[in-house]
Amino acid sequence: MLMKAIIFDFDGTIIDTETAWYTVFKDAYASYGVELSLETYAKCLGTNLQDFNPYTYLVTHHQLHLDVEAFRTSIQARHTELMELEVIRPGILSLLQQAKEAGLKIGLASSSSRQWIDRFVDALGIREFFDCYCTADTVTNVKPDPELYLQALEQLGVKASEAIAMEDSPNGARAALAAGLHTVVVPNTITKQLPFTGHHTIDALDQYDLENLLACFVK
């Protein structure tokens, strides 16, 4: 089996933005006497806010009177503070370097906006690794719909059977599998508590090199 490409999710996979988001929202909800369960919050992990909008939920479902825009601003400010402590996830940079050296095409498929992605890839110094950027701005439907991955495959010029998706969330894994990609899930602090099916899971990417990773799918 010849692999020609590897496509990365971003949030939670390359850098763990997701644990910080959940921590901030959970703490903020608690200040209003509301418990935010991971099961509820997971509805917006790896996708958009259509099924669960954590910025408005206190108003729409708990009938609390609060300034949503002020709440949003405070949440985002606190998230920014927590993200100052985050670095690229273990094993990611090495995998990017090995994939590039091996001549694999490298794509990014994220339900986030390009503006959000650019903010981090520049800070992490990894912009040049990616041959395509497929984001919420380039598709009609984000994950768990497969459109982001199908678009990435088209832009990279490879078949689904020739590509591996790197994911961290159930919504992302469902999107990759629906697009027909071989899928590797490396859960983060939050998503390791969620159920996954139909993929290959590894606990720590830094325990694998590219050859080991590709060997997971050799039949």
PDB file of N, CA, C and O in Angstrom, residues 8-70:
ATOM      1  N   PHE A   8      -3.744  16.726   8.057  1.00  0.00           N
ATOM      2  CA  PHE A   8      -3.865  17.015   9.477  1.00  0.00           C
ATOM      3  C   PHE A   8      -5.098  17.846   9.795  1.00  0.00           C
ATOM      4  O   PHE A   8      -5.393  18.832   9.114  1.00  0.00           O
ATOM      5  N   ASP A   9      -5.791  17.458  10.835  1.00  0.00           N
ATOM      6  CA  ASP A   9      -6.718  18.364  11.499  1.00  0.00           C
ATOM      7  C   ASP A   9      -5.851  19.393  12.222  1.00  0.00           C
ATOM      8  O   ASP A   9      -4.635  19.196  12.362  1.00  0.00           O
ATOM      9  N   PHE A  10      -6.450  20.469  12.682  1.00  0.00           N
ATOM     10  CA  PHE A  10      -5.638  21.471  13.384  1.00  0.00           C
ATOM     11  C   PHE A  10      -5.916  21.527  14.880  1.00  0.00           C
ATOM     12  O   PHE A  10      -5.121  21.078  15.683  1.00  0.00           O
ATOM     13  N   ASP A  11      -7.078  22.075  15.254  1.00  0.00           N
ATOM     14  CA  ASP A  11      -7.379  22.274  16.673  1.00  0.00           C
ATOM     15  C   ASP A  11      -7.419  20.944  17.424  1.00  0.00           C
ATOM     16  O   ASP A  11      -8.199  20.049  17.079  1.00  0.00           O
ATOM     17  N   GLY A  12      -6.585  20.841  18.438  1.00  0.00           N
ATOM     18  CA  GLY A  12      -6.551  19.622  19.232  1.00  0.00           C
ATOM     19  C   GLY A  12      -5.598  18.579  18.707  1.00  0.00           C
ATOM     20  O   GLY A  12      -5.172  17.691  19.440  1.00  0.00           O
ATOM     21  N   THR A  13      -5.244  18.675  17.428  1.00  0.00           N
ATOM     22  CA  THR A  13      -4.338  17.697  16.810  1.00  0.00           C
ATOM     23  C   THR A  13      -2.924  18.248  16.732  1.00  0.00           C
ATOM     24  O   THR A  13      -1.971  17.615  17.183  1.00  0.00           O
ATOM     25  N   ILE A  14      -2.774  19.427  16.144  1.00  0.00           N
ATOM     26  CA  ILE A  14      -1.451  20.042  16.018  1.00  0.00           C
ATOM     27  C   ILE A  14      -1.086  20.795  17.294  1.00  0.00           C
ATOM     28  O   ILE A  14       0.031  20.705  17.790  1.00  0.00           O
ATOM     29  N   ILE A  15      -2.037  21.536  17.829  1.00  0.00           N
ATOM     30  CA  ILE A  15      -1.857  22.202  19.116  1.00  0.00           C
ATOM     31  C   ILE A  15      -3.181  22.080  19.858  1.00  0.00           C
ATOM     32  O   ILE A  15      -4.257  22.181  19.242  1.00  0.00           O
ATOM     33  N   ASP A  16      -3.111  21.826  21.148  1.00  0.00           N
ATOM     34  CA  ASP A  16      -4.341  21.548  21.893  1.00  0.00           C
ATOM     35  C   ASP A  16      -5.045  22.829  22.318  1.00  0.00           C
ATOM     36  O   ASP A  16      -4.914  23.283  23.449  1.00  0.00           O
ATOM     37  N   THR A  17      -5.804  23.383  21.394  1.00  0.00           N
ATOM     38  CA  THR A  17      -6.642  24.539  21.708  1.00  0.00           C
ATOM     39  C   THR A  17      -7.917  24.105  22.429  1.00  0.00           C
ATOM     40  O   THR A  17      -8.561  24.916  23.094  1.00  0.00           O
ATOM     41  N   GLU A  18      -8.291  22.845  22.297  1.00  0.00           N
ATOM     42  CA  GLU A  18      -9.609  22.389  22.747  1.00  0.00           C
ATOM     43  C   GLU A  18      -9.715  22.235  24.256  1.00  0.00           C
ATOM     44  O   GLU A  18     -10.749  22.553  24.852  1.00  0.00           O
ATOM     45  N   THR A  19      -8.669  21.729  24.890  1.00  0.00           N
ATOM     46  CA  THR A  19      -8.716  21.584  26.340  1.00  0.00           C
ATOM     47  C   THR A  19      -8.874  22.946  27.005  1.00  0.00           C
ATOM     48  O   THR A  19      -9.634  23.107  27.965  1.00  0.00           O
ATOM     49  N   ALA A  20      -8.175  23.940  26.467  1.00  0.00           N
ATOM     50  CA  ALA A  20      -8.287  25.298  27.014  1.00  0.00           C
ATOM     51  C   ALA A  20      -9.696  25.851  26.845  1.00  0.00           C
ATOM     52  O   ALA A  20     -10.239  26.480  27.757  1.00  0.00           O
ATOM     53  N   TRP A  21     -10.296  25.620  25.665  1.00  0.00           N
ATOM     54  CA  TRP A  21     -11.666  26.103  25.452  1.00  0.00           C
ATOM     55  C   TRP A  21     -12.618  25.494  26.464  1.00  0.00           C
ATOM     56  O   TRP A  21     -13.421  26.204  27.087  1.00  0.00           O
ATOM     57  N   TYR A  22     -12.554  24.188  26.644  1.00  0.00           N
ATOM     58  CA  TYR A  22     -13.469  23.526  27.574  1.00  0.00           C
ATOM     59  C   TYR A  22     -13.241  24.017  29.009  1.00  0.00           C
ATOM     60  O   TYR A  22     -14.192  24.270  29.746  1.00  0.00           O
ATOM     61  N   THR A  23     -11.980  24.164  29.390  1.00  0.00           N
ATOM     62  CA  THR A  23     -11.660  24.644  30.728  1.00  0.00           C
ATOM     63  C   THR A  23     -12.257  26.024  30.974  1.00  0.00           C
ATOM     64  O   THR A  23     -12.868  26.280  32.031  1.00  0.00           O
ATOM     65  N   VAL A  24     -12.096  26.909  30.001  1.00  0.00           N
ATOM     66  CA  VAL A  24     -12.603  28.279  30.149  1.00  0.00           C
ATOM     67  C   VAL A  24     -14.127  28.301  30.225  1.00  0.00           C
ATOM     68  O   VAL A  24     -14.707  28.963  31.092  1.00  0.00           O
ATOM     69  N   PHE A  25     -14.767  27.585  29.324  1.00  0.00           N
ATOM     70  CA  PHE A  25     -16.235  27.567  29.331  1.00  0.00           C
ATOM     71  C   PHE A  25     -16.777  26.897  30.595  1.00  0.00           C
ATOM     72  O   PHE A  25     -17.748  27.370  31.200  1.00  0.00           O
ATOM     73  N   LYS A  26     -16.160  25.796  31.008  1.00  0.00           N
ATOM     74  CA  LYS A  26     -16.629  25.094  32.202  1.00  0.00           C
ATOM     75  C   LYS A  26     -16.532  25.985  33.428  1.00  0.00           C
ATOM     76  O   LYS A  26     -17.466  26.035  34.250  1.00  0.00           O
ATOM     77  N   ASP A  27     -15.417  26.694  33.569  1.00  0.00           N
ATOM     78  CA  ASP A  27     -15.246  27.605  34.697  1.00  0.00           C
ATOM     79  C   ASP A  27     -16.242  28.756  34.641  1.00  0.00           C
ATOM     80  O   ASP A  27     -16.800  29.167  35.675  1.00  0.00           O
ATOM     81  N   ALA A  28     -16.459  29.285  33.446  1.00  0.00           N
ATOM     82  CA  ALA A  28     -17.394  30.404  33.295  1.00  0.00           C
ATOM     83  C   ALA A  28     -18.817  29.972  33.617  1.00  0.00           C
ATOM     84  O   ALA A  28     -19.563  30.695  34.303  1.00  0.00           O
ATOM     85  N   TYR A  29     -19.203  28.794  33.140  1.00  0.00           N
ATOM     86  CA  TYR A  29     -20.543  28.276  33.437  1.00  0.00           C
ATOM     87  C   TYR A  29     -20.714  28.066  34.933  1.00  0.00           C
ATOM     88  O   TYR A  29     -21.766  28.365  35.505  1.00  0.00           O
ATOM     89  N   ALA A  30     -19.662  27.544  35.585  1.00  0.00           N
ATOM     90  CA  ALA A  30     -19.729  27.282  37.023  1.00  0.00           C
ATOM     91  C   ALA A  30     -19.962  28.564  37.812  1.00  0.00           C
ATOM     92  O   ALA A  30     -20.636  28.557  38.852  1.00  0.00           O
ATOM     93  N   SER A  31     -19.429  29.675  37.308  1.00  0.00           N
ATOM     94  CA  SER A  31     -19.624  30.954  38.000  1.00  0.00           C
ATOM     95  C   SER A  31     -21.085  31.400  37.970  1.00  0.00           C
ATOM     96  O   SER A  31     -21.498  32.245  38.773  1.00  0.00           O
ATOM     97  N   TYR A  32     -21.863  30.803  37.049  1.00  0.00           N
ATOM     98  CA  TYR A  32     -23.301  31.075  36.978  1.00  0.00           C
ATOM     99  C   TYR A  32     -24.118  29.930  37.577  1.00  0.00           C
ATOM    100  O   TYR A  32     -25.340  29.881  37.424  1.00  0.00           O
ATOM    101  N   GLY A  33     -23.415  28.997  38.229  1.00  0.00           N
ATOM    102  CA  GLY A  33     -24.108  27.883  38.859  1.00  0.00           C
ATOM    103  C   GLY A  33     -24.565  26.806  37.908  1.00  0.00           C
ATOM    104  O   GLY A  33     -25.469  26.017  38.233  1.00  0.00           O
ATOM    105  N   VAL A  34     -23.933  26.731  36.726  1.00  0.00           N
ATOM    106  CA  VAL A  34     -24.313  25.742  35.714  1.00  0.00           C
ATOM    107  C   VAL A  34     -23.136  24.807  35.431  1.00  0.00           C
ATOM    108  O   VAL A  34     -22.010  25.271  35.209  1.00  0.00           O
ATOM    109  N   GLU A  35     -23.384  23.515  35.464  1.00  0.00           N
ATOM    110  CA  GLU A  35     -22.337  22.554  35.143  1.00  0.00           C
ATOM    111  C   GLU A  35     -22.342  22.265  33.645  1.00  0.00           C
ATOM    112  O   GLU A  35     -23.380  21.913  33.080  1.00  0.00           O
ATOM    113  N   LEU A  36     -21.205  22.428  33.013  1.00  0.00           N
ATOM    114  CA  LEU A  36     -21.070  22.138  31.586  1.00  0.00           C
ATOM    115  C   LEU A  36     -20.393  20.787  31.438  1.00  0.00           C
ATOM    116  O   LEU A  36     -19.179  20.658  31.632  1.00  0.00           O
ATOM    117  N   SER A  37     -21.166  19.786  31.094  1.00  0.00           N
ATOM    118  CA  SER A  37     -20.614  18.440  30.950  1.00  0.00           C
ATOM    119  C   SER A  37     -19.821  18.326  29.650  1.00  0.00           C
ATOM    120  O   SER A  37     -20.091  19.036  28.676  1.00  0.00           O
ATOM    121  N   LEU A  38     -18.851  17.420  29.646  1.00  0.00           N
ATOM    122  CA  LEU A  38     -18.068  17.203  28.428  1.00  0.00           C
ATOM    123  C   LEU A  38     -18.954  16.639  27.331  1.00  0.00           C
ATOM    124  O   LEU A  38     -18.770  16.955  26.153  1.00  0.00           O
ATOM    125  N   GLU A  39     -19.926  15.825  27.702  1.00  0.00           N
ATOM    126  CA  GLU A  39     -20.850  15.255  26.716  1.00  0.00           C
ATOM    127  C   GLU A  39     -21.579  16.352  25.956  1.00  0.00           C
ATOM    128  O   GLU A  39     -21.752  16.275  24.734  1.00  0.00           O
ATOM    129  N   THR A  40     -22.007  17.372  26.667  1.00  0.00           N
ATOM    130  CA  THR A  40     -22.689  18.503  26.026  1.00  0.00           C
ATOM    131  C   THR A  40     -21.717  19.322  25.197  1.00  0.00           C
ATOM    132  O   THR A  40     -21.980  19.638  24.028  1.00  0.00           O
ATOM    133  N   TYR A  41     -20.576  19.656  25.786  1.00  0.00           N
ATOM    134  CA  TYR A  41     -19.610  20.497  25.083  1.00  0.00           C
ATOM    135  C   TYR A  41     -19.054  19.809  23.837  1.00  0.00           C
ATOM    136  O   TYR A  41     -18.734  20.480  22.847  1.00  0.00           O
ATOM    137  N   ALA A  42     -18.950  18.482  23.862  1.00  0.00           N
ATOM    138  CA  ALA A  42     -18.370  17.733  22.745  1.00  0.00           C
ATOM    139  C   ALA A  42     -19.148  17.911  21.442  1.00  0.00           C
ATOM    140  O   ALA A  42     -18.623  17.642  20.363  1.00  0.00           O
ATOM    141  N   LYS A  43     -20.375  18.409  21.541  1.00  0.00           N
ATOM    142  CA  LYS A  43     -21.172  18.626  20.338  1.00  0.00           C
ATOM    143  C   LYS A  43     -20.552  19.679  19.430  1.00  0.00           C
ATOM    144  O   LYS A  43     -20.836  19.711  18.221  1.00  0.00           O
ATOM    145  N   CYS A  44     -19.699  20.543  19.986  1.00  0.00           N
ATOM    146  CA  CYS A  44     -19.061  21.569  19.153  1.00  0.00           C
ATOM    147  C   CYS A  44     -17.571  21.305  18.951  1.00  0.00           C
ATOM    148  O   CYS A  44     -16.879  22.118  18.332  1.00  0.00           O
ATOM    149  N   LEU A  45     -17.069  20.185  19.436  1.00  0.00           N
ATOM    150  CA  LEU A  45     -15.666  19.843  19.253  1.00  0.00           C
ATOM    151  C   LEU A  45     -15.397  19.370  17.828  1.00  0.00           C
ATOM    152  O   LEU A  45     -16.034  18.441  17.346  1.00  0.00           O
ATOM    153  N   GLY A  46     -14.479  20.025  17.157  1.00  0.00           N
ATOM    154  CA  GLY A  46     -14.118  19.607  15.807  1.00  0.00           C
ATOM    155  C   GLY A  46     -15.116  19.989  14.744  1.00  0.00           C
ATOM    156  O   GLY A  46     -15.015  19.548  13.595  1.00  0.00           O
ATOM    157  N   THR A  47     -16.096  20.807  15.089  1.00  0.00           N
ATOM    158  CA  THR A  47     -17.116  21.209  14.124  1.00  0.00           C
ATOM    159  C   THR A  47     -17.489  22.669  14.394  1.00  0.00           C
ATOM    160  O   THR A  47     -16.742  23.405  15.042  1.00  0.00           O
ATOM    161  N   ASN A  48     -18.662  23.093  13.903  1.00  0.00           N
ATOM    162  CA  ASN A  48     -19.093  24.465  14.154  1.00  0.00           C
ATOM    163  C   ASN A  48     -19.996  24.528  15.382  1.00  0.00           C
ATOM    164  O   ASN A  48     -20.123  23.547  16.126  1.00  0.00           O
ATOM    165  N   LEU A  49     -20.635  25.662  15.596  1.00  0.00           N
ATOM    166  CA  LEU A  49     -21.461  25.850  16.793  1.00  0.00           C
ATOM    167  C   LEU A  49     -22.944  25.646  16.519  1.00  0.00           C
ATOM    168  O   LEU A  49     -23.796  26.092  17.282  1.00  0.00           O
ATOM    169  N   GLN A  50     -23.263  24.934  15.441  1.00  0.00           N
ATOM    170  CA  GLN A  50     -24.664  24.766  15.045  1.00  0.00           C
ATOM    171  C   GLN A  50     -25.451  23.928  16.056  1.00  0.00           C
ATOM    172  O   GLN A  50     -26.575  24.275  16.409  1.00  0.00           O
ATOM    173  N   ASP A  51     -24.883  22.824  16.505  1.00  0.00           N
ATOM    174  CA  ASP A  51     -25.596  21.939  17.426  1.00  0.00           C
ATOM    175  C   ASP A  51     -25.471  22.383  18.877  1.00  0.00           C
ATOM    176  O   ASP A  51     -26.340  22.077  19.703  1.00  0.00           O
ATOM    177  N   PHE A  52     -24.394  23.068  19.198  1.00  0.00           N
ATOM    178  CA  PHE A  52     -24.217  23.584  20.551  1.00  0.00           C
ATOM    179  C   PHE A  52     -23.365  24.840  20.490  1.00  0.00           C
ATOM    180  O   PHE A  52     -22.211  24.799  20.069  1.00  0.00           O
ATOM    181  N   ASN A  53     -23.951  25.955  20.899  1.00  0.00           N
ATOM    182  CA  ASN A  53     -23.231  27.233  20.919  1.00  0.00           C
ATOM    183  C   ASN A  53     -22.937  27.609  22.367  1.00  0.00           C
ATOM    184  O   ASN A  53     -23.825  28.068  23.094  1.00  0.00           O
ATOM    185  N   PRO A  54     -21.709  27.412  22.819  1.00  0.00           N
ATOM    186  CA  PRO A  54     -21.401  27.664  24.230  1.00  0.00           C
ATOM    187  C   PRO A  54     -21.471  29.127  24.625  1.00  0.00           C
ATOM    188  O   PRO A  54     -21.550  29.440  25.819  1.00  0.00           O
ATOM    189  N   TYR A  55     -21.475  30.022  23.633  1.00  0.00           N
ATOM    190  CA  TYR A  55     -21.560  31.444  23.957  1.00  0.00           C
ATOM    191  C   TYR A  55     -22.993  31.854  24.309  1.00  0.00           C
ATOM    192  O   TYR A  55     -23.203  32.785  25.084  1.00  0.00           O
ATOM    193  N   THR A  56     -23.976  31.199  23.730  1.00  0.00           N
ATOM    194  CA  THR A  56     -25.375  31.602  23.925  1.00  0.00           C
ATOM    195  C   THR A  56     -26.188  30.622  24.766  1.00  0.00           C
ATOM    196  O   THR A  56     -27.329  30.899  25.120  1.00  0.00           O
ATOM    197  N   TYR A  57     -25.621  29.467  25.077  1.00  0.00           N
ATOM    198  CA  TYR A  57     -26.362  28.398  25.750  1.00  0.00           C
ATOM    199  C   TYR A  57     -26.943  28.828  27.094  1.00  0.00           C
ATOM    200  O   TYR A  57     -28.052  28.431  27.462  1.00  0.00           O
ATOM    201  N   LEU A  58     -26.214  29.642  27.832  1.00  0.00           N
ATOM    202  CA  LEU A  58     -26.711  30.090  29.130  1.00  0.00           C
ATOM    203  C   LEU A  58     -27.971  30.943  28.986  1.00  0.00           C
ATOM    204  O   LEU A  58     -28.823  30.970  29.871  1.00  0.00           O
ATOM    205  N   VAL A  59     -28.068  31.612  27.863  1.00  0.00           N
ATOM    206  CA  VAL A  59     -29.240  32.449  27.605  1.00  0.00           C
ATOM    207  C   VAL A  59     -30.380  31.623  27.024  1.00  0.00           C
ATOM    208  O   VAL A  59     -31.516  31.687  27.500  1.00  0.00           O
ATOM    209  N   THR A  60     -30.077  30.829  25.993  1.00  0.00           N
ATOM    210  CA  THR A  60     -31.125  30.097  25.281  1.00  0.00           C
ATOM    211  C   THR A  60     -31.686  28.908  26.060  1.00  0.00           C
ATOM    212  O   THR A  60     -32.862  28.574  25.911  1.00  0.00           O
ATOM    213  N   HIS A  61     -30.846  28.269  26.883  1.00  0.00           N
ATOM    214  CA  HIS A  61     -31.306  27.067  27.590  1.00  0.00           C
ATOM    215  C   HIS A  61     -31.462  27.245  29.094  1.00  0.00           C
ATOM    216  O   HIS A  61     -32.183  26.485  29.733  1.00  0.00           O
ATOM    217  N   HIS A  62     -30.798  28.242  29.657  1.00  0.00           N
ATOM    218  CA  HIS A  62     -30.913  28.474  31.096  1.00  0.00           C
ATOM    219  C   HIS A  62     -31.556  29.815  31.428  1.00  0.00           C
ATOM    220  O   HIS A  62     -31.694  30.163  32.603  1.00  0.00           O
ATOM    221  N   GLN A  63     -31.947  30.540  30.377  1.00  0.00           N
ATOM    222  CA  GLN A  63     -32.673  31.808  30.535  1.00  0.00           C
ATOM    223  C   GLN A  63     -31.959  32.790  31.471  1.00  0.00           C
ATOM    224  O   GLN A  63     -32.590  33.550  32.212  1.00  0.00           O
ATOM    225  N   LEU A  64     -30.622  32.766  31.444  1.00  0.00           N
ATOM    226  CA  LEU A  64     -29.868  33.720  32.241  1.00  0.00           C
ATOM    227  C   LEU A  64     -29.763  35.049  31.493  1.00  0.00           C
ATOM    228  O   LEU A  64     -29.693  35.087  30.273  1.00  0.00           O
ATOM    229  N   HIS A  65     -29.739  36.111  32.240  1.00  0.00           N
ATOM    230  CA  HIS A  65     -29.615  37.438  31.633  1.00  0.00           C
ATOM    231  C   HIS A  65     -28.137  37.845  31.678  1.00  0.00           C
ATOM    232  O   HIS A  65     -27.597  38.147  32.740  1.00  0.00           O
ATOM    233  N   LEU A  66     -27.524  37.797  30.518  1.00  0.00           N
ATOM    234  CA  LEU A  66     -26.130  38.231  30.450  1.00  0.00           C
ATOM    235  C   LEU A  66     -25.855  38.845  29.090  1.00  0.00           C
ATOM    236  O   LEU A  66     -26.557  38.580  28.117  1.00  0.00           O
ATOM    237  N   ASP A  67     -24.843  39.672  29.052  1.00  0.00           N
ATOM    238  CA  ASP A  67     -24.414  40.322  27.813  1.00  0.00           C
ATOM    239  C   ASP A  67     -23.575  39.306  27.039  1.00  0.00           C
ATOM    240  O   ASP A  67     -22.437  39.020  27.418  1.00  0.00           O
ATOM    241  N   VAL A  68     -24.136  38.749  25.984  1.00  0.00           N
ATOM    242  CA  VAL A  68     -23.465  37.679  25.245  1.00  0.00           C
ATOM    243  C   VAL A  68     -22.142  38.147  24.663  1.00  0.00           C
ATOM    244  O   VAL A  68     -21.142  37.412  24.689  1.00  0.00           O
ATOM    245  N   GLU A  69     -22.105  39.361  24.146  1.00  0.00           N
ATOM    246  CA  GLU A  69     -20.857  39.853  23.548  1.00  0.00           C
ATOM    247  C   GLU A  69     -19.776  40.063  24.608  1.00  0.00           C
ATOM    248  O   GLU A  69     -18.601  39.775  24.376  1.00  0.00           O
ATOM    249  N   ALA A  70     -20.162  40.546  25.762  1.00  0.00           N
ATOM    250  CA  ALA A  70     -19.197  40.714  26.849  1.00  0.00           C
ATOM    251  C   ALA A  70     -18.712  39.349  27.330  1.00  0.00           C
ATOM    252  O   ALA A  70     -17.531  39.167  27.642  1.00  0.00           O
TER     253      ALA A  70
END
